[in-house]
Short mmCIF file of C-alpha atoms and ligand atoms in Angstrom, two decimals:
data_model
loop_
_atom_site.label_atom_id
_atom_site.label_comp_id
_atom_site.label_asym_id
_atom_site.label_seq_id
_atom_site.Cartn_x
_atom_site.Cartn_y
_atom_site.Cartn_z
CA MET O 1 12.99 -27.13 11.72
CA LYS O 2 9.83 -26.55 13.42
CA THR O 3 6.40 -27.32 11.78
CA ASP O 4 2.72 -26.56 11.98
CA ILE O 5 3.42 -23.89 14.76
CA SER O 6 0.91 -21.23 15.70
CA LEU O 7 0.95 -17.70 14.20
CA GLU O 8 1.93 -16.25 17.42
CA GLU O 9 5.02 -18.53 17.67
CA ALA O 10 5.85 -17.83 14.07
CA GLN O 11 5.59 -13.99 14.66
CA THR O 12 7.75 -14.35 17.73
CA LEU O 13 10.40 -16.59 16.25
CA LEU O 14 11.04 -14.13 13.32
CA LEU O 15 10.87 -10.98 15.14
CA GLU O 16 13.63 -12.10 17.45
CA LEU O 17 15.74 -12.54 14.45
CA VAL O 18 15.55 -9.07 12.80
CA GLN O 19 16.51 -5.55 14.16
CA SER O 20 16.05 -1.98 13.03
CA VAL O 21 18.45 -1.08 10.19
CA LYS O 22 20.85 1.82 10.13
CA GLU O 23 19.93 5.50 10.21
CA CYS O 24 20.39 8.10 7.92
CA GLN O 25 19.72 11.90 7.68
CA VAL O 26 17.32 13.14 5.17
CA PRO O 27 16.34 16.90 4.33
CA LEU O 28 12.81 17.73 5.66
CA THR O 29 11.53 18.05 2.28
CA SER O 30 11.96 14.43 1.75
CA ALA O 31 11.08 13.26 4.96
CA VAL O 32 7.31 12.56 4.78
CA GLY O 33 6.61 8.83 5.57
CA ARG O 34 10.05 8.07 7.07
CA ILE O 35 10.45 6.81 10.55
CA VAL O 36 12.10 8.94 13.20
CA SER O 37 15.42 7.30 14.54
CA GLN O 38 16.10 9.28 17.68
CA ASP O 39 13.79 11.31 19.73
CA ILE O 40 13.84 14.96 18.64
CA ARG O 41 13.75 17.77 21.30
CA THR O 42 12.95 21.31 20.41
CA ASN O 43 15.58 24.09 21.28
CA ILE O 44 13.11 26.74 21.08
CA ASN O 45 9.74 27.60 22.37
CA LEU O 46 6.73 27.97 20.08
CA PRO O 47 5.66 30.49 19.77
CA LEU O 48 9.03 32.31 20.49
CA PHE O 49 7.41 35.31 21.98
CA ASP O 50 4.00 36.54 23.21
CA LYS O 51 2.23 37.59 20.05
CA SER O 52 -1.09 38.80 18.92
CA PRO O 53 -3.71 36.35 17.43
CA LEU O 54 -5.42 39.18 15.66
CA ASP O 55 -5.14 42.61 13.96
CA GLY O 56 -5.86 45.12 16.96
CA TYR O 57 -4.49 47.30 19.49
CA ALA O 58 -2.08 46.53 22.31
CA LEU O 59 -2.70 48.34 25.65
CA LYS O 60 -3.17 48.26 29.43
CA ALA O 61 -6.36 46.54 30.55
CA LYS O 62 -6.23 48.83 33.60
CA ASP O 63 -6.97 51.82 31.33
CA THR O 64 -10.18 50.45 30.27
CA GLU O 65 -11.77 49.85 33.64
CA ASP O 66 -14.28 52.77 33.30
CA ALA O 67 -15.06 52.36 29.71
CA ASN O 68 -18.63 52.12 28.37
CA SER O 69 -20.62 52.92 25.32
CA SER O 70 -21.65 56.44 26.39
CA ASN O 71 -18.20 57.24 28.05
CA PRO O 72 -15.53 55.71 25.94
CA VAL O 73 -11.75 55.77 26.87
CA ILE O 74 -9.52 57.37 24.47
CA LEU O 75 -5.94 56.21 23.93
CA GLU O 76 -3.13 57.81 21.86
CA VAL O 77 -1.86 55.28 19.14
CA ILE O 78 1.95 55.62 19.28
CA GLU O 79 3.29 53.04 16.82
CA GLU O 80 2.38 50.17 14.30
CA VAL O 81 3.89 46.88 14.39
CA PRO O 82 3.51 44.51 11.54
CA ALA O 83 4.13 40.79 11.87
CA GLY O 84 8.14 40.15 11.67
CA TYR O 85 9.03 43.29 13.44
CA MET O 86 9.81 44.31 17.01
CA PRO O 87 7.98 47.23 18.67
CA LYS O 88 10.24 50.10 19.37
CA LYS O 89 8.14 51.90 22.01
CA GLN O 90 6.61 50.74 25.19
CA VAL O 91 2.93 50.97 26.01
CA THR O 92 2.38 53.27 28.93
CA SER O 93 -0.96 54.43 30.66
CA GLY O 94 -2.89 56.37 28.01
CA THR O 95 -1.40 54.97 24.96
CA ALA O 96 -1.90 51.89 22.47
CA ILE O 97 0.20 50.24 19.94
CA LYS O 98 -1.42 49.01 16.76
CA VAL O 99 -0.42 45.37 16.18
CA MET O 100 -0.99 43.17 13.24
CA THR O 101 -1.72 39.30 13.57
CA GLY O 102 1.49 37.46 14.62
CA ALA O 103 3.39 40.61 15.89
CA PRO O 104 5.13 40.52 19.06
CA ILE O 105 3.34 42.16 22.10
CA PRO O 106 4.72 45.40 22.92
CA ASN O 107 6.27 45.85 26.67
CA GLY O 108 3.81 47.44 28.90
CA ALA O 109 0.78 46.03 27.16
CA ASP O 110 -1.20 43.20 28.73
CA VAL O 111 -4.25 42.91 26.41
CA ILE O 112 -5.26 43.14 23.01
CA ILE O 113 -8.56 44.34 21.50
CA LYS O 114 -9.45 43.72 17.87
CA PHE O 115 -9.83 46.24 15.26
CA GLU O 116 -13.58 45.91 14.82
CA ASP O 117 -14.27 46.64 18.53
CA VAL O 118 -12.73 50.30 18.64
CA LYS O 119 -13.15 53.42 16.76
CA ARG O 120 -10.16 54.97 15.21
CA GLU O 121 -9.78 58.81 14.76
CA GLU O 122 -6.58 59.93 13.32
CA ASN O 123 -3.97 58.90 16.08
CA LYS O 124 -6.65 58.05 18.77
CA VAL O 125 -8.76 55.17 19.43
CA GLU O 126 -12.02 54.98 21.32
CA LEU O 127 -12.81 51.77 23.34
CA TYR O 128 -16.22 50.98 24.81
CA TYR O 129 -15.80 48.38 27.27
CA PRO O 130 -13.62 47.04 29.97
CA LEU O 131 -11.05 44.43 28.96
CA ARG O 132 -9.40 41.66 31.06
CA THR O 133 -5.88 41.26 31.42
CA GLY O 134 -4.24 38.71 29.21
CA SER O 135 -7.06 38.29 26.76
CA ASN O 136 -5.97 37.90 23.16
CA ILE O 137 -2.38 37.08 23.82
CA ILE O 138 -0.77 33.91 22.61
CA ARG O 139 1.77 33.10 25.09
CA VAL O 140 5.41 32.18 24.48
CA GLY O 141 5.77 28.15 24.50
CA GLU O 142 2.05 27.71 24.45
CA ASP O 143 2.30 25.02 21.50
CA VAL O 144 5.67 23.39 22.52
CA ARG O 145 8.00 24.18 25.35
CA GLN O 146 11.83 24.51 24.84
CA GLY O 147 13.17 21.02 25.70
CA GLU O 148 10.18 19.06 25.05
CA VAL O 149 10.23 15.89 23.03
CA ILE O 150 8.05 16.48 19.99
CA ALA O 151 8.87 13.24 17.96
CA LYS O 152 9.62 10.05 19.72
CA LYS O 153 12.02 7.43 17.99
CA GLY O 154 9.63 4.99 15.89
CA ALA O 155 7.19 7.88 15.02
CA VAL O 156 6.11 8.16 11.43
CA LEU O 157 6.86 11.63 9.87
CA ASN O 158 3.50 12.54 8.78
CA PRO O 159 2.65 15.94 7.17
CA PRO O 160 1.98 17.71 10.37
CA LEU O 161 4.98 16.57 12.02
CA VAL O 162 7.06 17.58 9.20
CA GLY O 163 5.58 21.17 9.59
CA LEU O 164 6.18 20.96 13.25
CA LEU O 165 9.97 20.18 12.68
CA ALA O 166 10.06 23.19 10.22
CA ALA O 167 8.54 25.39 12.93
CA ILE O 168 11.29 24.65 15.25
CA GLY O 169 13.92 25.29 12.67
CA VAL O 170 14.96 21.73 11.79
CA ASP O 171 15.79 21.37 8.19
CA ALA O 172 17.20 17.58 8.22
CA VAL O 173 16.10 14.65 10.46
CA SER O 174 17.48 11.36 11.41
CA VAL O 175 15.36 8.65 10.11
CA PHE O 176 15.80 4.65 9.85
CA SER O 177 17.26 3.86 6.31
CA LYS O 178 14.90 2.47 3.84
CA ILE O 179 14.80 -1.22 3.82
CA LYS O 180 14.89 -3.08 0.48
CA ILE O 181 12.55 -6.26 -0.11
CA ALA O 182 13.36 -8.25 -2.86
CA ILE O 183 10.00 -10.12 -4.24
CA LEU O 184 10.50 -13.34 -6.40
CA SER O 185 7.47 -14.95 -8.10
CA THR O 186 7.93 -18.59 -8.80
CA GLY O 187 5.54 -20.44 -11.02
CA ASP O 188 5.62 -21.86 -14.74
CA GLU O 189 2.19 -20.28 -15.34
CA LEU O 190 3.04 -16.71 -14.63
CA ILE O 191 3.58 -13.90 -17.02
CA ASP O 192 3.93 -10.24 -16.28
CA PRO O 193 0.87 -7.91 -16.90
CA SER O 194 2.82 -6.23 -19.59
CA GLU O 195 2.92 -9.40 -21.61
CA GLU O 196 0.49 -10.80 -24.15
CA LEU O 197 -1.73 -13.44 -22.37
CA ARG O 198 -0.97 -17.11 -23.61
CA SER O 199 -2.99 -20.14 -23.11
CA GLY O 200 -2.67 -21.70 -19.66
CA LYS O 201 -0.89 -18.70 -18.26
CA ILE O 202 -2.00 -16.16 -15.66
CA TYR O 203 -0.86 -12.78 -14.85
CA ASN O 204 1.38 -12.25 -11.88
CA SER O 205 -0.48 -10.46 -9.34
CA ASN O 206 1.49 -11.30 -6.15
CA LEU O 207 4.45 -9.43 -7.14
CA HIS O 208 2.49 -6.09 -7.84
CA CYS O 209 0.30 -6.54 -4.66
CA LEU O 210 3.16 -7.28 -2.26
CA GLY O 211 5.45 -4.65 -3.96
CA ALA O 212 2.86 -2.00 -3.42
CA TYR O 213 2.31 -3.01 0.06
CA CYS O 214 6.07 -2.63 0.74
CA SER O 215 6.15 0.76 -0.88
CA GLN O 216 3.26 1.91 1.03
CA LEU O 217 4.98 0.87 4.24
CA GLY O 218 7.83 3.14 3.19
CA ALA O 219 10.13 0.15 2.13
CA GLU O 220 11.73 -0.09 -1.34
CA PRO O 221 10.42 -3.28 -3.14
CA VAL O 222 12.94 -5.09 -5.62
CA SER O 223 11.64 -7.32 -8.36
CA LEU O 224 13.51 -10.55 -8.81
CA GLY O 225 10.98 -11.36 -11.59
CA ILE O 226 9.20 -14.44 -12.41
CA VAL O 227 11.13 -17.98 -12.46
CA PRO O 228 9.62 -21.10 -13.58
CA ASP O 229 9.35 -24.19 -11.07
CA GLU O 230 12.86 -24.94 -11.49
CA GLU O 231 15.24 -25.47 -8.61
CA ALA O 232 18.34 -24.01 -10.28
CA ALA O 233 16.64 -20.91 -11.29
CA ILE O 234 14.97 -20.21 -7.96
CA VAL O 235 18.43 -20.92 -6.17
CA GLU O 236 19.96 -18.28 -8.39
CA ARG O 237 17.35 -15.64 -7.97
CA ILE O 238 16.99 -16.31 -4.28
CA ASN O 239 21.00 -15.66 -4.02
CA GLN O 240 20.58 -12.54 -6.05
CA GLY O 241 17.84 -11.28 -3.58
CA ILE O 242 20.02 -11.96 -0.67
CA GLU O 243 23.03 -9.73 -2.08
CA LEU O 244 20.37 -6.91 -3.32
CA ALA O 245 17.96 -6.66 -0.28
CA ASP O 246 17.54 -6.97 3.61
CA LEU O 247 14.66 -9.30 3.24
CA VAL O 248 13.68 -11.91 0.55
CA ILE O 249 9.94 -12.81 -0.11
CA THR O 250 9.05 -15.46 -2.66
CA THR O 251 5.47 -16.72 -3.49
CA GLY O 252 4.48 -20.09 -4.88
CA GLY O 253 6.09 -23.52 -4.63
CA VAL O 254 5.77 -24.02 -0.89
CA SER O 255 3.05 -26.74 -0.66
CA VAL O 256 3.78 -30.39 -1.11
CA GLY O 257 2.87 -30.70 -4.70
CA ASP O 258 5.25 -32.15 -7.26
CA TYR O 259 6.42 -28.65 -8.41
CA ASP O 260 6.77 -27.11 -5.06
CA ILE O 261 10.29 -26.67 -4.81
CA VAL O 262 10.93 -23.50 -2.84
CA PRO O 263 11.66 -25.71 0.11
CA THR O 264 14.23 -27.99 -1.73
CA ALA O 265 15.91 -24.75 -3.05
CA LEU O 266 16.37 -23.25 0.30
CA LYS O 267 17.96 -26.39 1.45
CA LYS O 268 20.13 -26.48 -1.62
CA ILE O 269 21.40 -22.88 -0.74
CA GLY O 270 22.21 -24.01 2.67
CA ALA O 271 19.80 -21.67 4.41
CA ASP O 272 18.62 -22.60 8.04
CA ILE O 273 14.97 -23.43 7.71
CA ILE O 274 13.30 -21.79 10.98
CA PHE O 275 9.61 -23.32 10.39
CA TRP O 276 7.64 -24.66 7.58
CA LYS O 277 3.89 -24.65 7.60
CA ILE O 278 1.73 -22.73 10.22
CA ASP O 279 -1.54 -23.77 11.65
CA MET O 280 -3.98 -21.51 10.00
CA LYS O 281 -5.83 -20.96 6.90
CA PRO O 282 -5.26 -19.45 4.33
CA GLY O 283 -1.47 -19.49 3.89
CA SER O 284 -0.50 -22.54 5.94
CA PRO O 285 2.38 -23.72 3.80
CA ILE O 286 4.58 -20.75 4.46
CA ILE O 287 8.34 -21.38 4.84
CA THR O 288 11.05 -19.26 6.34
CA ALA O 289 14.65 -19.61 6.41
CA LYS O 290 17.73 -17.55 7.44
CA TYR O 291 20.78 -17.21 5.16
CA LYS O 292 23.74 -15.01 5.43
CA ASN O 293 22.03 -13.21 8.41
CA LYS O 294 18.96 -12.35 6.33
CA LEU O 295 15.37 -13.77 6.28
CA ILE O 296 13.83 -15.46 3.40
CA ILE O 297 10.16 -16.01 3.64
CA GLY O 298 8.32 -18.20 1.24
CA LEU O 299 4.57 -17.62 0.78
CA SER O 300 1.92 -19.55 -0.64
CA GLY O 301 1.21 -18.41 -4.41
CA ASN O 302 -2.63 -17.97 -3.84
CA PRO O 303 -2.99 -14.29 -3.88
CA ALA O 304 -5.28 -14.16 -0.89
CA ALA O 305 -3.12 -16.61 1.09
CA ALA O 306 0.03 -14.61 0.10
CA PHE O 307 -1.74 -11.25 1.05
CA ILE O 308 -2.89 -12.54 4.54
CA THR O 309 0.25 -14.17 5.72
CA PHE O 310 2.15 -10.95 4.44
CA ASP O 311 -0.11 -8.81 6.66
CA LEU O 312 0.08 -11.22 9.63
CA ILE O 313 3.77 -12.18 9.45
CA VAL O 314 5.78 -10.13 7.10
CA VAL O 315 4.35 -6.60 7.94
CA PRO O 316 5.61 -6.93 11.46
CA LEU O 317 8.99 -7.92 10.37
CA ILE O 318 9.17 -4.95 8.01
CA LYS O 319 8.02 -2.50 10.77
CA ARG O 320 10.63 -4.00 13.26
CA MET O 321 13.34 -3.62 10.65
CA MET O 322 12.17 -0.07 9.85
CA GLY O 323 12.05 0.90 13.62
CA ILE O 324 8.29 1.38 13.68
CA ASP O 325 6.80 0.89 17.03
CA LYS O 326 4.17 -1.72 17.82
CA GLU O 327 4.78 -4.26 15.06
CA LEU O 328 2.06 -6.68 15.53
CA PRO O 329 -1.45 -6.15 14.20
CA VAL O 330 -3.81 -4.28 16.63
CA LYS O 331 -6.42 -6.89 18.10
CA PHE O 332 -10.07 -5.87 18.71
CA SER O 333 -13.43 -7.61 19.16
CA ALA O 334 -16.42 -6.82 17.03
CA ILE O 335 -19.89 -7.96 16.21
CA LEU O 336 -20.30 -10.13 13.19
CA ALA O 337 -22.72 -8.33 10.83
CA GLU O 338 -23.60 -11.39 8.74
CA ASN O 339 -23.53 -15.24 8.93
CA PHE O 340 -20.48 -17.37 7.75
CA ASN O 341 -21.96 -20.74 6.97
CA LYS O 342 -18.86 -22.86 6.92
CA PRO O 343 -17.41 -24.54 9.93
CA SER O 344 -13.59 -24.11 10.48
CA GLU O 345 -11.74 -27.14 11.56
CA GLN O 346 -8.48 -25.10 11.45
CA ARG O 347 -7.92 -21.59 12.66
CA ARG O 348 -9.03 -19.44 9.88
CA PHE O 349 -8.70 -15.70 8.96
CA LEU O 350 -11.47 -14.00 7.13
CA ARG O 351 -11.36 -11.03 5.16
CA ALA O 352 -13.56 -8.42 6.49
CA LYS O 353 -14.43 -4.58 6.83
CA LEU O 354 -14.45 -2.89 10.13
CA GLN O 355 -17.17 -0.43 10.68
CA LYS O 356 -18.21 1.58 13.64
CA ASN O 357 -21.76 2.41 14.56
CA ASN O 358 -22.69 4.08 17.67
CA ARG O 359 -19.31 3.42 18.90
CA ILE O 360 -19.74 -0.35 18.33
CA ASN O 361 -17.34 -2.32 16.04
CA TYR O 362 -18.94 -4.39 13.37
CA VAL O 363 -17.36 -6.46 10.91
CA GLU O 364 -18.74 -7.58 7.86
CA LEU O 365 -17.14 -10.00 5.25
CA THR O 366 -15.82 -8.52 2.19
CA GLY O 367 -16.74 -11.32 -0.14
CA ASP O 368 -15.68 -14.74 -1.33
CA GLN O 369 -13.09 -16.12 1.28
CA SER O 370 -11.42 -18.66 -1.27
CA ASN O 371 -7.63 -18.78 -1.26
CA GLY O 372 -7.45 -17.42 -4.88
CA VAL O 373 -9.90 -14.66 -4.73
CA LEU O 374 -8.54 -11.36 -5.14
CA LYS O 375 -11.55 -9.00 -5.09
CA SER O 376 -12.34 -9.60 -1.50
CA MET O 377 -8.83 -8.42 -0.48
CA VAL O 378 -9.57 -4.82 -1.98
CA ALA O 379 -11.98 -3.48 0.69
CA CYS O 380 -10.51 -5.68 3.45
CA ASN O 381 -9.13 -3.69 6.43
CA ALA O 382 -9.49 -6.29 9.15
CA LEU O 383 -9.19 -10.14 9.44
CA ILE O 384 -11.53 -12.12 11.54
CA ASP O 385 -9.67 -14.61 13.70
CA VAL O 386 -11.85 -17.76 13.69
CA PRO O 387 -10.60 -20.45 16.33
CA ALA O 388 -10.21 -24.06 15.16
CA GLY O 389 -13.07 -26.12 15.80
CA SER O 390 -15.64 -23.34 15.27
CA GLY O 391 -19.06 -24.11 13.67
CA PRO O 392 -20.90 -21.58 11.29
CA LEU O 393 -20.77 -18.06 12.76
CA LEU O 394 -24.09 -16.22 13.14
CA ALA O 395 -24.71 -12.60 12.54
CA GLY O 396 -24.74 -10.71 15.87
CA GLN O 397 -22.04 -12.95 17.60
CA GLU O 398 -18.85 -11.49 19.11
CA VAL O 399 -15.83 -12.41 17.10
CA SER O 400 -12.05 -11.45 17.56
CA ALA O 401 -10.41 -9.69 14.76
CA VAL O 402 -7.15 -7.90 13.67
CA MET O 403 -6.56 -4.55 11.99
CA VAL O 404 -4.51 -4.86 8.57
CA GLY O 405 -3.58 -2.89 5.53
CA SER O 406 -3.45 0.91 5.01
CA GLY O 407 -6.27 1.19 7.61
CA SER O 408 -3.85 -0.17 10.10
CA GLU O 409 -2.57 1.60 13.37
CA LEU O 410 0.55 2.68 11.26
CA PHE O 411 -1.56 5.31 9.44
CA ILE O 412 -3.65 6.50 12.52
P1 AMP G 501 1.37 -22.36 -5.57
O1 AMP G 501 1.48 -21.87 -4.22
O2 AMP G 501 2.53 -22.38 -6.19
O3 AMP G 501 0.92 -23.84 -5.32
O4 AMP G 501 0.12 -21.56 -6.27
C1 AMP G 501 -0.95 -21.66 -5.93
C2 AMP G 501 -1.86 -20.79 -6.71
O5 AMP G 501 -1.61 -19.41 -6.75
C3 AMP G 501 -2.00 -21.52 -8.17
O6 AMP G 501 -3.34 -21.26 -8.80
C4 AMP G 501 -1.22 -20.37 -8.86
O7 AMP G 501 -1.36 -20.33 -10.23
C5 AMP G 501 -1.36 -19.21 -8.19
N1 AMP G 501 -0.33 -18.32 -8.17
C6 AMP G 501 1.02 -18.58 -7.82
N2 AMP G 501 1.80 -17.54 -7.73
C7 AMP G 501 1.09 -16.41 -8.37
C8 AMP G 501 1.23 -15.08 -8.48
N3 AMP G 501 2.55 -14.58 -8.50
N4 AMP G 501 0.11 -14.17 -8.88
C9 AMP G 501 -0.91 -14.75 -9.02
N5 AMP G 501 -1.36 -16.07 -8.75
C10 AMP G 501 -0.42 -16.96 -8.65
MG1 MG G 502 3.17 -23.09 -8.22
#
């Protein structure tokens, strides 16, 4: 068992132990948010044929060479083509075909002029200026070309991509299966928000915060409920989680206090402990183990610690398991917008908000940075990475940070 390892070592050790889950087919109607499991190529061109971008007349540009306002060119209108129908006739010199937006360009025509720019008299149109060959024609394959990869393995199916798949005639798509994540809350003090508050008790926020995060990532959270700080109960629920889910997360009971018995429970189960404790604040007492080929991650119970270690360590694992590219949080540098007066003996992550001003990244703290404080997590979309041995931080200095939460690259 390793101990006191760096965040980066922890991330690497765990990522090596997981792979993306199985694939399945889903109908396009329920594909949003899922992850593409195989490159998707289009079998057709988009658009499928040269078409008109507006209501107008299809004709030969050459016929308009001598047109001007006092000497208009007059063409005979020989057909009308609505969108959804093929022209039956061909445009020849001296003729025009009326076309609606989206209608195929008739053979023989090489330009479209819009309705508003001509004068129509019975079956004749008058044109007042010369036209350039090719204007107002949307070309076949202008959007996507037959054979082109339109979605790569690992891409998130966002609404426009769902639309693009529909446009190329795909109605079912191969995606990675949803992973199930079991979440167990340990602690004698915890009660569910649906229960009556009793003295000495607190509401269980971790289950709801982390469960919501799993859902937002497209995974399926499975609640293992609340267990008291009792080894037998923890052992039983973790075993249940291993049967039900692809990954098991626990919160609470991982420090070295008298009631911190998740590590003992994991040993009792016979799980292989990968590491216990990482060298950062908050959330240093994290414990991780492998059992029956699945991972169990025991996070600190402090809400902010649980959230931050979930962001930095569990989210990359979930992404890898779900087949999402670029698992690790994106790093960036930014200017600190305010002072942070405490020195940091240990490496520390601060809850912050990234804002851009004149293309410069600024990070401002989102409030109280204590381990148990929930409020400053709400606006947090970035974590400032403060190296061990840093003194107080000053407004205006450059800092390193990572993107986290729903503002992460996953959703960009
Ligand atoms: P622990 O990690 O068990 O030592 O818990 C650290 C702190 O987090 C304690 O103040 C707990 O009451 C609190 N805590 C533990 N689990 C939760 C939870 N699920 N929701 C909210 N607070 C919790
Ligand atoms: Mg506890």
